[in-house]
Amino acid sequence: MTDPRHSPKKPSKALGFVPGLLKGMATTARTLGRPSHTAEYPDVQPQLPPRTRGVIALLEENCTNCMLCARECPDWCIYIDSHKETLPATTEGGRERQRNVLDRFAIDFSLCMFCGICIEVCPFDALHWTPEFEYAELDIRDLLHEKSRLGQWMATVPPPPALDPHSAQAQEIVAANKPPRAAPEARA
Amino acid sequence: MNPGLELTLRLVIVLAAFVVMSLVVGQTEHKVMAHMQGRLGPMYAGGYHGWAQLVADAVKFLQKEDITPAAADRRVFHIAPGVALAPYLVAFAVIPISSTWVGADVPASALFVLAAGAVGILGVLMAGWSSANKYALLGGIRAAAQLLSYELPMVLAVSSVALAAGSVSLTGIVDAWSPIWLLWQLPGAIVFLIAAVAELKRTPFDMPVAEPEIVMGPLTEYTGLRFAFFMLSEYAGIVVMSLLFTVLFLGGWHGPFSDALGPLWTLLKSAFVSVLIIWLRVAWPRLREDQLQRLAWLVLVPLALAQLALTAVWVVLSSQ
């Protein structure tokens, strides 16, 4: 058994701590020569990656008031009010149609924990992440963003990442390129 | 010139140079330390890269409440910051920047500077004792112990240089200096530099104000302008020690075109020494109290004595 204290790799006792001291000075000198890591935030805007979870934007046209987001929200910070509206028949003797109208859509960012579950569960892509983060308020009640404010965030949503090569086309493009349905006159 | 006017003029110039150089060293410490740690340091005060940060700090300290603890020894507590700062001013006044630029030409200026510098310790000890705070007291006692043990190698290193020059006047020492001294007096120079950093109570010898152990040591109970005085005395100490090191070991105003650029050489060399002292603070950890005493008595004192013996032998041999 060899005593590890006498292994040959141990630095010589004569030099002792001197190499360590010099190394410390060399490291600090090297850091002095390099640019600093400081992000000068209020003066220089940060370069945030596109998937940054800054704030949630609402595309009101896509929302069907299905309430999935509100029900999945772990801390129930989404408020949705809606009512049904009856649309008169467009043709003589036709059926009246009903549609949902969104009265209120609000996210309370003082409760939100930015888990993104609402965005994941939305079947119609009505909710989007945006990297904007400068919406601090002096009054906590102002962190409740109503749908008009949530809609304003839409302008800051970054474009979706490009598809992989040879992947299937996006569903929207497939749908847009489908030939139109036969005109109703043909059946008459 | 009227002697009264000349005295006033000298006082004003020395005081202004003292304050300006201390602030410049303080600002340099802010920026150099920041960049050595990958930060930017002060950036706003004064507009350009925070050059007026210490001025802004002084304005802030002026506005702060001046608190004296109820149990403190009020008189001693109040004069301690002055006692810590004034000796450096006195020492600064007699250090020559060039053969003609000197605040007060004292015959035995090397002795005078050492004596004045040692008084500065008293301010810290007074602060620690009068604060009625156990941390302050511990810090004050640590400072006293540290300064006692480091005063000896420092005096020995200076006496080696004085012996080599055959003069205890700083001007005389610089006049006798030649580049070979850099090699010949190197052990003494190292001893002096280490002892100077220890006298300044700066990292790696900052046990008297070790924040994680004893809050801020003797400065714990100080606020406002009195605290600012202690901080200024730290930077002033760097200025004085750098100038002294330059004059004793680096040849002061010796250098190319020393007739025209003499004072500039002194300032340049002492700026280099100041940055070195700042650099040590950034790079090295704090020693423990027993390690500090060990270093002083088992390494520095023998080294300084050996240097003294070497110098004595050299002087005797070369004079024959």
Short mmCIF file of C-alpha atoms in Angstrom, two decimals:
data_model
loop_
_atom_site.label_atom_id
_atom_site.label_comp_id
_atom_site.label_asym_id
_atom_site.label_seq_id
_atom_site.Cartn_x
_atom_site.Cartn_y
_atom_site.Cartn_z
CA MET A 1 0.00 0.00 0.00
CA THR A 2 1.39 3.37 -0.94
CA ASP A 3 0.51 6.32 1.15
CA PRO A 4 -1.39 8.78 -1.04
CA ARG A 5 0.25 11.63 0.80
CA HIS A 6 3.59 10.62 -0.70
CA SER A 7 2.41 10.21 -4.26
CA PRO A 8 4.82 11.82 -6.74
CA LYS A 9 2.09 14.08 -8.22
CA LYS A 10 1.97 16.24 -5.13
CA PRO A 11 3.46 19.71 -5.83
CA SER A 12 6.78 20.25 -4.13
CA LYS A 13 6.62 21.66 -0.64
CA ALA A 14 9.22 24.30 -1.43
CA LEU A 15 6.97 26.13 -3.90
CA GLY A 16 3.87 25.52 -1.79
CA PHE A 17 1.14 28.01 -2.50
CA VAL A 18 3.13 30.21 -4.89
CA PRO A 19 1.89 28.58 -8.17
CA GLY A 20 -1.67 28.95 -6.93
CA LEU A 21 -1.16 32.64 -6.18
CA LEU A 22 0.35 33.26 -9.62
CA LYS A 23 -2.46 31.33 -11.28
CA GLY A 24 -4.99 33.51 -9.51
CA MET A 25 -3.27 36.64 -10.79
CA ALA A 26 -3.07 35.22 -14.32
CA THR A 27 -6.77 34.36 -14.32
CA THR A 28 -7.83 37.81 -13.17
CA ALA A 29 -5.48 39.45 -15.68
CA ARG A 30 -6.95 37.36 -18.50
CA THR A 31 -10.48 38.33 -17.45
CA LEU A 32 -9.39 41.98 -17.42
CA GLY A 33 -8.39 41.65 -21.07
CA ARG A 34 -11.69 40.12 -22.17
CA PRO A 35 -14.95 41.99 -22.71
CA SER A 36 -17.14 41.95 -19.61
CA HIS A 37 -20.25 39.80 -19.31
CA THR A 38 -22.45 42.61 -18.07
CA ALA A 39 -25.76 43.01 -19.92
CA GLU A 40 -26.36 46.76 -19.99
CA TYR A 41 -30.08 46.14 -19.95
CA PRO A 42 -31.91 49.44 -19.74
CA ASP A 43 -29.43 50.96 -22.20
CA VAL A 44 -29.12 47.94 -24.48
CA GLN A 45 -32.09 45.67 -25.15
CA PRO A 46 -31.34 41.98 -24.54
CA GLN A 47 -31.21 39.57 -27.47
CA LEU A 48 -33.78 37.04 -26.29
CA PRO A 49 -34.29 33.71 -28.06
CA PRO A 50 -37.60 33.49 -29.98
CA ARG A 51 -39.06 30.89 -27.62
CA THR A 52 -38.59 33.09 -24.56
CA ARG A 53 -41.60 33.00 -22.24
CA GLY A 54 -42.19 36.68 -21.79
CA VAL A 55 -45.91 37.27 -21.99
CA ILE A 56 -48.92 35.48 -23.52
CA ALA A 57 -50.62 37.01 -26.54
CA LEU A 58 -54.20 36.35 -27.61
CA LEU A 59 -55.36 36.08 -31.23
CA GLU A 60 -59.01 36.81 -30.59
CA GLU A 61 -60.24 35.63 -34.01
CA ASN A 62 -59.00 32.10 -33.32
CA CYS A 63 -60.67 31.79 -29.92
CA THR A 64 -63.82 29.66 -29.77
CA ASN A 65 -64.48 30.19 -26.07
CA CYS A 66 -63.93 26.48 -25.49
CA MET A 67 -62.56 27.23 -22.01
CA LEU A 68 -59.89 24.55 -22.29
CA CYS A 69 -57.18 27.01 -21.34
CA ALA A 70 -59.08 28.32 -18.34
CA ARG A 71 -59.76 24.79 -17.09
CA GLU A 72 -56.23 23.55 -17.57
CA CYS A 73 -54.61 26.58 -15.96
CA PRO A 74 -52.99 25.27 -12.75
CA ASP A 75 -53.67 28.42 -10.79
CA TRP A 76 -56.81 29.56 -12.55
CA CYS A 77 -55.55 32.87 -13.71
CA ILE A 78 -57.53 32.96 -16.98
CA TYR A 79 -60.98 34.56 -16.93
CA ILE A 80 -63.37 33.94 -19.85
CA ASP A 81 -66.91 35.31 -20.26
CA SER A 82 -68.93 34.57 -23.37
CA HIS A 83 -72.45 34.34 -24.65
CA LYS A 84 -74.23 32.68 -27.54
CA GLU A 85 -75.54 34.75 -30.40
CA THR A 86 -78.15 33.58 -32.87
CA LEU A 87 -77.49 34.43 -36.47
CA PRO A 88 -80.51 34.62 -38.77
CA ALA A 89 -80.65 32.13 -41.66
CA THR A 90 -78.80 33.34 -44.71
CA THR A 91 -81.23 31.65 -47.14
CA GLU A 92 -85.03 31.46 -47.19
CA GLY A 93 -86.26 28.67 -44.92
CA GLY A 94 -82.74 27.95 -43.78
CA ARG A 95 -81.72 27.09 -40.25
CA GLU A 96 -80.71 29.76 -37.78
CA ARG A 97 -77.10 29.39 -36.66
CA GLN A 98 -75.60 30.01 -33.24
CA ARG A 99 -72.11 31.16 -32.53
CA ASN A 100 -70.09 31.98 -29.46
CA VAL A 101 -69.10 35.57 -28.80
CA LEU A 102 -66.14 36.32 -26.55
CA ASP A 103 -67.06 38.99 -24.01
CA ARG A 104 -64.05 38.86 -21.82
CA PHE A 105 -60.68 37.12 -21.95
CA ALA A 106 -58.23 38.10 -19.26
CA ILE A 107 -55.00 36.66 -17.90
CA ASP A 108 -53.86 37.71 -14.45
CA PHE A 109 -50.07 37.87 -14.78
CA SER A 110 -49.74 38.40 -11.05
CA LEU A 111 -50.89 34.78 -10.67
CA CYS A 112 -49.57 33.31 -13.92
CA MET A 113 -46.56 31.06 -13.43
CA PHE A 114 -45.64 30.98 -17.12
CA CYS A 115 -46.07 27.21 -17.39
CA GLY A 116 -47.47 27.57 -20.90
CA ILE A 117 -50.12 24.86 -20.45
CA CYS A 118 -52.86 27.18 -21.81
CA ILE A 119 -50.84 27.66 -24.99
CA GLU A 120 -50.23 23.93 -25.33
CA VAL A 121 -53.86 22.97 -24.88
CA CYS A 122 -55.39 25.63 -27.15
CA PRO A 123 -56.69 23.63 -30.14
CA PHE A 124 -56.98 26.68 -32.38
CA ASP A 125 -53.68 28.50 -31.80
CA ALA A 126 -55.35 31.46 -30.17
CA LEU A 127 -52.60 31.86 -27.52
CA HIS A 128 -48.94 32.50 -28.27
CA TRP A 129 -45.76 33.15 -26.36
CA THR A 130 -43.94 36.40 -27.03
CA PRO A 131 -40.51 37.45 -25.71
CA GLU A 132 -41.75 40.87 -24.50
CA PHE A 133 -41.16 41.23 -20.80
CA GLU A 134 -41.37 44.92 -19.96
CA TYR A 135 -44.87 45.05 -18.51
CA ALA A 136 -44.10 45.54 -14.82
CA GLU A 137 -46.68 47.68 -12.98
CA LEU A 138 -46.67 49.75 -9.81
CA ASP A 139 -50.09 48.37 -8.85
CA ILE A 140 -50.50 44.60 -8.82
CA ARG A 141 -54.09 44.92 -10.11
CA ASP A 142 -52.78 46.37 -13.37
CA LEU A 143 -51.18 43.01 -14.13
CA LEU A 144 -54.63 41.70 -15.10
CA HIS A 145 -54.42 42.00 -18.87
CA GLU A 146 -57.79 42.18 -20.62
CA LYS A 147 -58.26 40.91 -24.15
CA SER A 148 -57.48 44.23 -25.83
CA ARG A 149 -54.07 44.31 -24.13
CA LEU A 150 -53.49 40.60 -24.78
CA GLY A 151 -54.32 41.27 -28.43
CA GLN A 152 -51.72 44.03 -28.63
CA TRP A 153 -49.03 41.54 -27.71
CA MET A 154 -49.78 39.61 -30.96
CA ALA A 155 -47.66 42.08 -32.93
CA THR A 156 -44.61 40.93 -30.97
CA VAL A 157 -45.05 37.19 -31.56
CA PRO A 158 -42.00 35.95 -33.45
CA PRO A 159 -42.58 33.99 -36.67
CA PRO A 160 -42.69 30.21 -36.15
CA PRO A 161 -39.44 28.34 -36.77
CA ALA A 162 -38.88 27.04 -40.28
CA LEU A 163 -39.99 23.49 -41.04
CA ASP A 164 -37.43 20.73 -41.34
CA PRO A 165 -36.51 19.87 -44.94
CA HIS A 166 -38.80 17.26 -46.54
CA SER A 167 -41.37 17.59 -43.78
CA ALA A 168 -45.08 17.71 -44.53
CA GLN A 169 -46.53 21.11 -45.31
CA ALA A 170 -48.36 23.04 -42.65
CA GLN A 171 -52.05 22.20 -42.39
CA GLU A 172 -53.11 25.71 -43.23
CA ILE A 173 -51.26 25.63 -46.55
CA VAL A 174 -52.63 22.18 -47.39
CA ALA A 175 -56.14 23.45 -46.70
CA ALA A 176 -55.64 26.60 -48.74
CA ASN A 177 -54.35 24.64 -51.76
CA LYS A 178 -57.27 22.18 -51.82
CA PRO A 179 -59.57 22.63 -54.83
CA PRO A 180 -62.74 24.53 -53.92
CA ARG A 181 -65.89 22.58 -53.21
CA ALA A 182 -68.40 22.29 -55.99
CA ALA A 183 -70.66 25.30 -56.21
CA PRO A 184 -74.18 24.89 -54.75
CA GLU A 185 -75.80 25.68 -58.17
CA ALA A 186 -74.45 22.41 -59.54
CA ARG A 187 -76.76 20.46 -57.21
CA ALA A 188 -79.81 22.51 -58.08
CA MET B 1 8.16 84.69 -1.91
CA ASN B 2 6.40 85.54 1.31
CA PRO B 3 6.98 82.51 3.61
CA GLY B 4 3.37 82.55 4.83
CA LEU B 5 2.02 82.58 1.29
CA GLU B 6 4.41 79.86 0.21
CA LEU B 7 3.38 77.69 3.17
CA THR B 8 -0.30 78.13 2.37
CA LEU B 9 0.30 77.39 -1.30
CA ARG B 10 2.25 74.23 -0.47
CA LEU B 11 -0.46 73.08 1.94
CA VAL B 12 -3.20 73.61 -0.63
CA ILE B 13 -1.27 71.84 -3.39
CA VAL B 14 -0.37 68.88 -1.16
CA LEU B 15 -3.95 68.58 0.08
CA ALA B 16 -5.39 68.78 -3.44
CA ALA B 17 -2.89 66.26 -4.83
CA PHE B 18 -3.56 63.96 -1.87
CA VAL B 19 -7.34 63.97 -2.34
CA VAL B 20 -7.22 63.77 -6.14
CA MET B 21 -4.72 60.91 -6.17
CA SER B 22 -6.66 59.01 -3.51
CA LEU B 23 -9.88 59.37 -5.51
CA VAL B 24 -8.13 58.33 -8.72
CA VAL B 25 -6.80 55.22 -7.00
CA GLY B 26 -10.27 54.51 -5.61
CA GLN B 27 -11.86 54.88 -9.02
CA THR B 28 -9.14 52.68 -10.53
CA GLU B 29 -9.90 50.05 -7.95
CA HIS B 30 -13.61 50.17 -8.83
CA LYS B 31 -12.98 49.77 -12.54
CA VAL B 32 -10.01 47.38 -12.47
CA MET B 33 -11.66 45.09 -9.94
CA ALA B 34 -14.89 45.10 -11.94
CA HIS B 35 -13.19 44.20 -15.20
CA MET B 36 -11.07 41.54 -13.50
CA GLN B 37 -14.34 39.98 -12.37
CA GLY B 38 -15.95 40.29 -15.82
CA ARG B 39 -18.12 43.25 -14.76
CA LEU B 40 -18.23 46.85 -15.93
CA GLY B 41 -18.21 48.63 -12.59
CA PRO B 42 -19.68 52.12 -12.23
CA MET B 43 -21.04 53.36 -15.56
CA TYR B 44 -23.46 56.23 -14.86
CA ALA B 45 -22.03 58.80 -12.42
CA GLY B 46 -20.47 61.69 -14.35
CA GLY B 47 -21.52 60.39 -17.74
CA TYR B 48 -18.37 58.80 -19.14
CA HIS B 49 -17.81 55.31 -17.67
CA GLY B 50 -18.81 56.47 -14.21
CA TRP B 51 -15.70 58.60 -13.67
CA ALA B 52 -17.40 60.61 -10.90
CA GLN B 53 -18.56 57.59 -8.89
CA LEU B 54 -16.49 58.44 -5.81
CA VAL B 55 -17.65 62.07 -5.93
CA ALA B 56 -21.23 60.79 -6.01
CA ASP B 57 -20.39 58.48 -3.10
CA ALA B 58 -19.03 61.42 -1.13
CA VAL B 59 -22.23 63.39 -1.75
CA LYS B 60 -24.23 60.40 -0.57
CA PHE B 61 -22.12 59.98 2.57
CA LEU B 62 -22.58 63.70 3.33
CA GLN B 63 -26.35 63.26 3.40
CA LYS B 64 -26.31 60.29 5.73
CA GLU B 65 -27.12 60.49 9.40
CA ASP B 66 -24.07 60.61 11.65
CA ILE B 67 -24.81 57.99 14.28
CA THR B 68 -22.84 57.59 17.49
CA PRO B 69 -23.69 54.46 19.50
CA ALA B 70 -25.08 55.25 22.97
CA ALA B 71 -22.38 53.26 24.76
CA ALA B 72 -19.53 54.62 22.63
CA ASP B 73 -16.70 56.73 23.96
CA ARG B 74 -17.94 59.77 22.05
CA ARG B 75 -14.80 61.89 21.92
CA VAL B 76 -12.50 59.08 20.82
CA PHE B 77 -15.14 57.72 18.46
CA HIS B 78 -15.42 61.08 16.74
CA ILE B 79 -11.74 61.82 16.24
CA ALA B 80 -10.71 58.28 15.20
CA PRO B 81 -11.42 58.77 11.45
CA GLY B 82 -9.24 61.88 11.45
CA VAL B 83 -6.46 60.05 13.26
CA ALA B 84 -6.66 57.33 10.61
CA LEU B 85 -6.49 59.75 7.68
CA ALA B 86 -4.20 62.58 8.82
CA PRO B 87 -0.96 60.53 9.17
CA TYR B 88 -1.15 59.56 5.52
CA LEU B 89 -1.49 63.22 4.60
CA VAL B 90 1.54 64.04 6.73
CA ALA B 91 3.51 61.19 5.17
CA PHE B 92 2.41 62.22 1.68
CA ALA B 93 3.70 65.74 2.25
CA VAL B 94 7.32 64.63 2.68
CA ILE B 95 7.52 62.05 -0.12
CA PRO B 96 9.39 63.59 -3.07
CA ILE B 97 7.80 63.31 -6.53
CA SER B 98 11.03 64.58 -8.06
CA SER B 99 14.22 66.11 -6.67
CA THR B 100 12.50 69.52 -6.56
CA TRP B 101 8.82 68.52 -6.22
CA VAL B 102 8.36 67.81 -2.55
CA GLY B 103 5.75 69.21 -0.17
CA ALA B 104 8.17 69.57 2.76
CA ASP B 105 11.83 68.65 2.49
CA VAL B 106 12.60 66.86 5.76
CA PRO B 107 16.17 65.62 6.32
CA ALA B 108 15.24 62.17 7.68
CA SER B 109 12.14 61.77 5.57
CA ALA B 110 12.30 57.93 5.35
CA LEU B 111 12.12 57.73 9.15
CA PHE B 112 9.47 60.42 9.24
CA VAL B 113 7.22 58.60 6.76
CA LEU B 114 7.48 55.32 8.67
CA ALA B 115 6.75 57.06 11.96
CA ALA B 116 3.76 58.94 10.53
CA GLY B 117 2.41 55.82 8.83
CA ALA B 118 2.52 53.91 12.10
CA VAL B 119 0.27 56.52 13.73
CA GLY B 120 -2.48 55.65 11.28
CA ILE B 121 -2.87 52.33 13.08
CA LEU B 122 -3.83 54.26 16.17
CA GLY B 123 -6.96 55.58 14.42
CA VAL B 124 -8.17 52.08 13.68
CA LEU B 125 -7.42 50.91 17.19
CA MET B 126 -9.24 53.96 18.63
CA ALA B 127 -12.23 53.26 16.40
CA GLY B 128 -12.36 49.63 17.47
CA TRP B 129 -11.97 50.41 21.15
CA SER B 130 -14.44 53.29 21.36
CA SER B 131 -17.27 51.75 19.33
CA ALA B 132 -18.60 49.65 22.26
CA ASN B 133 -19.08 46.79 19.84
CA LYS B 134 -17.49 43.37 20.15
CA TYR B 135 -16.87 43.08 16.41
CA ALA B 136 -15.25 46.49 16.34
CA LEU B 137 -13.10 45.59 19.33
CA LEU B 138 -12.02 42.29 17.76
CA GLY B 139 -11.20 44.10 14.53
CA GLY B 140 -9.25 46.79 16.36
CA ILE B 141 -7.20 44.23 18.25
CA ARG B 142 -6.56 42.28 15.07
CA ALA B 143 -5.43 45.50 13.38
CA ALA B 144 -3.08 46.29 16.26
CA ALA B 145 -1.57 42.79 16.24
CA GLN B 146 -1.16 42.87 12.47
CA LEU B 147 0.44 46.28 12.41
CA LEU B 148 2.83 45.43 15.22
CA SER B 149 4.09 42.36 13.42
CA TYR B 150 4.35 43.98 9.98
CA GLU B 151 5.95 47.21 11.11
CA LEU B 152 9.15 45.31 11.89
CA PRO B 153 9.86 43.76 8.45
CA MET B 154 8.88 47.05 6.85
CA VAL B 155 11.34 49.04 8.93
CA LEU B 156 14.03 46.44 8.27
CA ALA B 157 13.41 46.61 4.51
CA VAL B 158 13.57 50.40 4.55
CA SER B 159 16.72 50.37 6.68
CA SER B 160 18.36 48.08 4.13
CA VAL B 161 17.70 50.64 1.40
CA ALA B 162 18.83 53.48 3.66
CA LEU B 163 22.02 51.58 4.44
CA ALA B 164 22.67 50.99 0.76
CA ALA B 165 22.15 54.66 -0.05
CA GLY B 166 23.93 55.91 3.03
CA SER B 167 21.04 58.29 3.67
CA VAL B 168 17.74 58.33 5.52
CA SER B 169 16.41 61.10 3.30
CA LEU B 170 14.08 59.87 0.53
CA THR B 171 15.64 62.32 -1.93
CA GLY B 172 19.09 61.04 -0.97
CA ILE B 173 17.96 57.43 -1.45
CA VAL B 174 16.67 58.14 -4.96
CA ASP B 175 19.83 60.05 -5.85
CA ALA B 176 21.94 57.05 -4.81
CA TRP B 177 19.70 54.60 -6.67
CA SER B 178 20.95 52.69 -9.69
CA PRO B 179 19.18 49.99 -11.75
CA ILE B 180 21.21 47.19 -10.13
CA TRP B 181 19.22 47.88 -6.97
CA LEU B 182 16.22 46.25 -8.62
CA LEU B 183 18.05 42.94 -8.34
CA TRP B 184 20.13 43.57 -5.26
CA GLN B 185 17.27 44.91 -3.13
CA LEU B 186 14.65 42.54 -4.57
CA PRO B 187 14.07 40.51 -1.37
CA GLY B 188 13.71 43.75 0.56
CA ALA B 189 11.32 45.08 -2.05
CA ILE B 190 9.12 41.98 -1.81
CA VAL B 191 9.16 42.15 1.98
CA PHE B 192 8.26 45.85 1.84
CA LEU B 193 5.42 45.29 -0.62
CA ILE B 194 3.88 42.48 1.44
CA ALA B 195 4.28 44.48 4.65
CA ALA B 196 2.76 47.55 2.95
CA VAL B 197 -0.31 45.60 1.84
CA ALA B 198 -0.61 44.26 5.39
CA GLU B 199 -0.27 47.77 6.85
CA LEU B 200 -3.04 48.94 4.56
CA LYS B 201 -5.21 46.09 5.89
CA ARG B 202 -6.10 45.06 2.37
CA THR B 203 -6.77 41.59 1.04
CA PRO B 204 -5.06 39.13 1.55
CA PHE B 205 -4.35 40.77 4.92
CA ASP B 206 -7.79 42.24 5.65
CA MET B 207 -8.58 40.27 8.81
CA PRO B 208 -9.30 43.50 10.75
CA VAL B 209 -12.32 44.18 8.51
CA ALA B 210 -13.08 40.58 7.49
CA GLU B 211 -16.75 40.93 6.56
CA PRO B 212 -17.84 37.30 6.95
CA GLU B 213 -16.35 37.07 10.44
CA ILE B 214 -16.59 40.43 12.20
CA VAL B 215 -19.02 42.51 10.09
CA MET B 216 -16.75 45.44 9.16
CA GLY B 217 -14.31 45.33 12.08
CA PRO B 218 -13.51 48.73 13.56
CA LEU B 219 -15.73 50.44 10.98
CA THR B 220 -18.87 48.53 12.03
CA GLU B 221 -20.46 51.39 13.94
CA TYR B 222 -19.42 54.20 11.60
CA THR B 223 -21.79 55.94 9.22
CA GLY B 224 -21.81 58.86 6.84
CA LEU B 225 -18.82 61.14 6.54
CA ARG B 226 -16.80 59.40 9.24
CA PHE B 227 -17.08 56.10 7.39
CA ALA B 228 -16.11 57.90 4.17
CA PHE B 229 -13.00 59.17 5.96
CA PHE B 230 -11.95 55.61 6.73
CA MET B 231 -12.52 54.60 3.11
CA LEU B 232 -10.55 57.61 1.89
CA SER B 233 -7.74 56.74 4.28
CA GLU B 234 -7.56 53.28 2.73
CA TYR B 235 -7.10 54.74 -0.76
CA ALA B 236 -4.76 57.43 0.58
CA GLY B 237 -2.75 54.63 2.16
CA ILE B 238 -2.39 52.95 -1.22
CA VAL B 239 -1.16 56.23 -2.70
CA VAL B 240 1.38 56.76 0.08
CA MET B 241 2.65 53.18 0.06
CA SER B 242 2.91 53.11 -3.75
CA LEU B 243 4.83 56.38 -3.79
CA LEU B 244 7.07 55.15 -1.00
CA PHE B 245 7.74 51.86 -2.78
CA THR B 246 8.53 53.76 -5.99
CA VAL B 247 10.92 56.11 -4.23
CA LEU B 248 12.64 53.42 -2.17
CA PHE B 249 12.91 50.53 -4.61
CA LEU B 250 12.02 51.64 -8.16
CA GLY B 251 14.25 54.68 -8.36
CA GLY B 252 11.58 57.35 -8.20
CA TRP B 253 12.17 59.84 -11.00
CA HIS B 254 14.99 57.90 -12.66
CA GLY B 255 14.18 57.01 -16.26
CA PRO B 256 14.63 58.23 -19.83
CA PHE B 257 14.47 62.06 -20.07
CA SER B 258 14.33 62.21 -16.27
CA ASP B 259 15.33 65.89 -16.35
CA ALA B 260 12.07 66.85 -18.05
CA LEU B 261 9.80 63.93 -17.18
CA GLY B 262 11.03 63.13 -13.66
CA PRO B 263 7.73 63.63 -11.76
CA LEU B 264 5.88 61.74 -14.48
CA TRP B 265 8.15 58.73 -13.99
CA THR B 266 7.48 58.71 -10.25
CA LEU B 267 3.73 58.94 -10.80
CA LEU B 268 3.78 56.27 -13.51
CA LYS B 269 5.76 53.83 -11.39
CA SER B 270 3.57 54.40 -8.36
CA ALA B 271 0.44 53.98 -10.51
CA PHE B 272 1.83 50.61 -11.53
CA VAL B 273 2.39 49.68 -7.88
CA SER B 274 -1.14 50.84 -6.97
CA VAL B 275 -2.63 48.65 -9.68
CA LEU B 276 -0.53 45.75 -8.40
CA ILE B 277 -1.94 46.26 -4.88
CA ILE B 278 -5.46 46.36 -6.31
CA TRP B 279 -4.72 43.27 -8.39
CA LEU B 280 -3.61 41.32 -5.31
CA ARG B 281 -6.92 42.13 -3.67
CA VAL B 282 -8.90 40.77 -6.61
CA ALA B 283 -6.85 37.61 -7.10
CA TRP B 284 -6.10 36.35 -3.61
CA PRO B 285 -8.12 35.02 -0.69
CA ARG B 286 -7.83 36.29 2.85
CA LEU B 287 -5.26 34.74 5.18
CA ARG B 288 -6.23 33.42 8.59
CA GLU B 289 -5.05 35.33 11.66
CA ASP B 290 -2.45 32.71 12.65
CA GLN B 291 -1.23 32.36 9.06
CA LEU B 292 -0.72 36.10 8.96
CA GLN B 293 1.43 36.11 12.10
CA ARG B 294 3.32 33.07 10.82
CA LEU B 295 4.11 34.80 7.54
CA ALA B 296 5.32 37.92 9.32
CA TRP B 297 7.58 36.32 11.91
CA LEU B 298 8.79 33.18 10.13
CA VAL B 299 9.18 34.48 6.56
CA LEU B 300 9.29 38.25 6.32
CA VAL B 301 11.44 39.10 9.34
CA PRO B 302 14.19 36.54 8.50
CA LEU B 303 14.05 37.58 4.84
CA ALA B 304 14.36 41.25 5.77
CA LEU B 305 17.23 40.49 8.15
CA ALA B 306 19.02 38.50 5.45
CA GLN B 307 18.56 41.43 3.06
CA LEU B 308 19.94 43.78 5.67
CA ALA B 309 22.99 41.55 6.15
CA LEU B 310 23.51 41.30 2.39
CA THR B 311 23.30 45.05 2.02
CA ALA B 312 25.71 45.57 4.92
CA VAL B 313 28.26 43.19 3.43
CA TRP B 314 27.95 44.81 0.00
CA VAL B 315 28.33 48.29 1.41
CA VAL B 316 31.38 47.35 3.48
CA LEU B 317 33.04 45.53 0.56
CA SER B 318 32.34 48.26 -1.98
CA SER B 319 33.59 51.02 0.30
CA GLN B 320 37.03 49.46 0.70
#
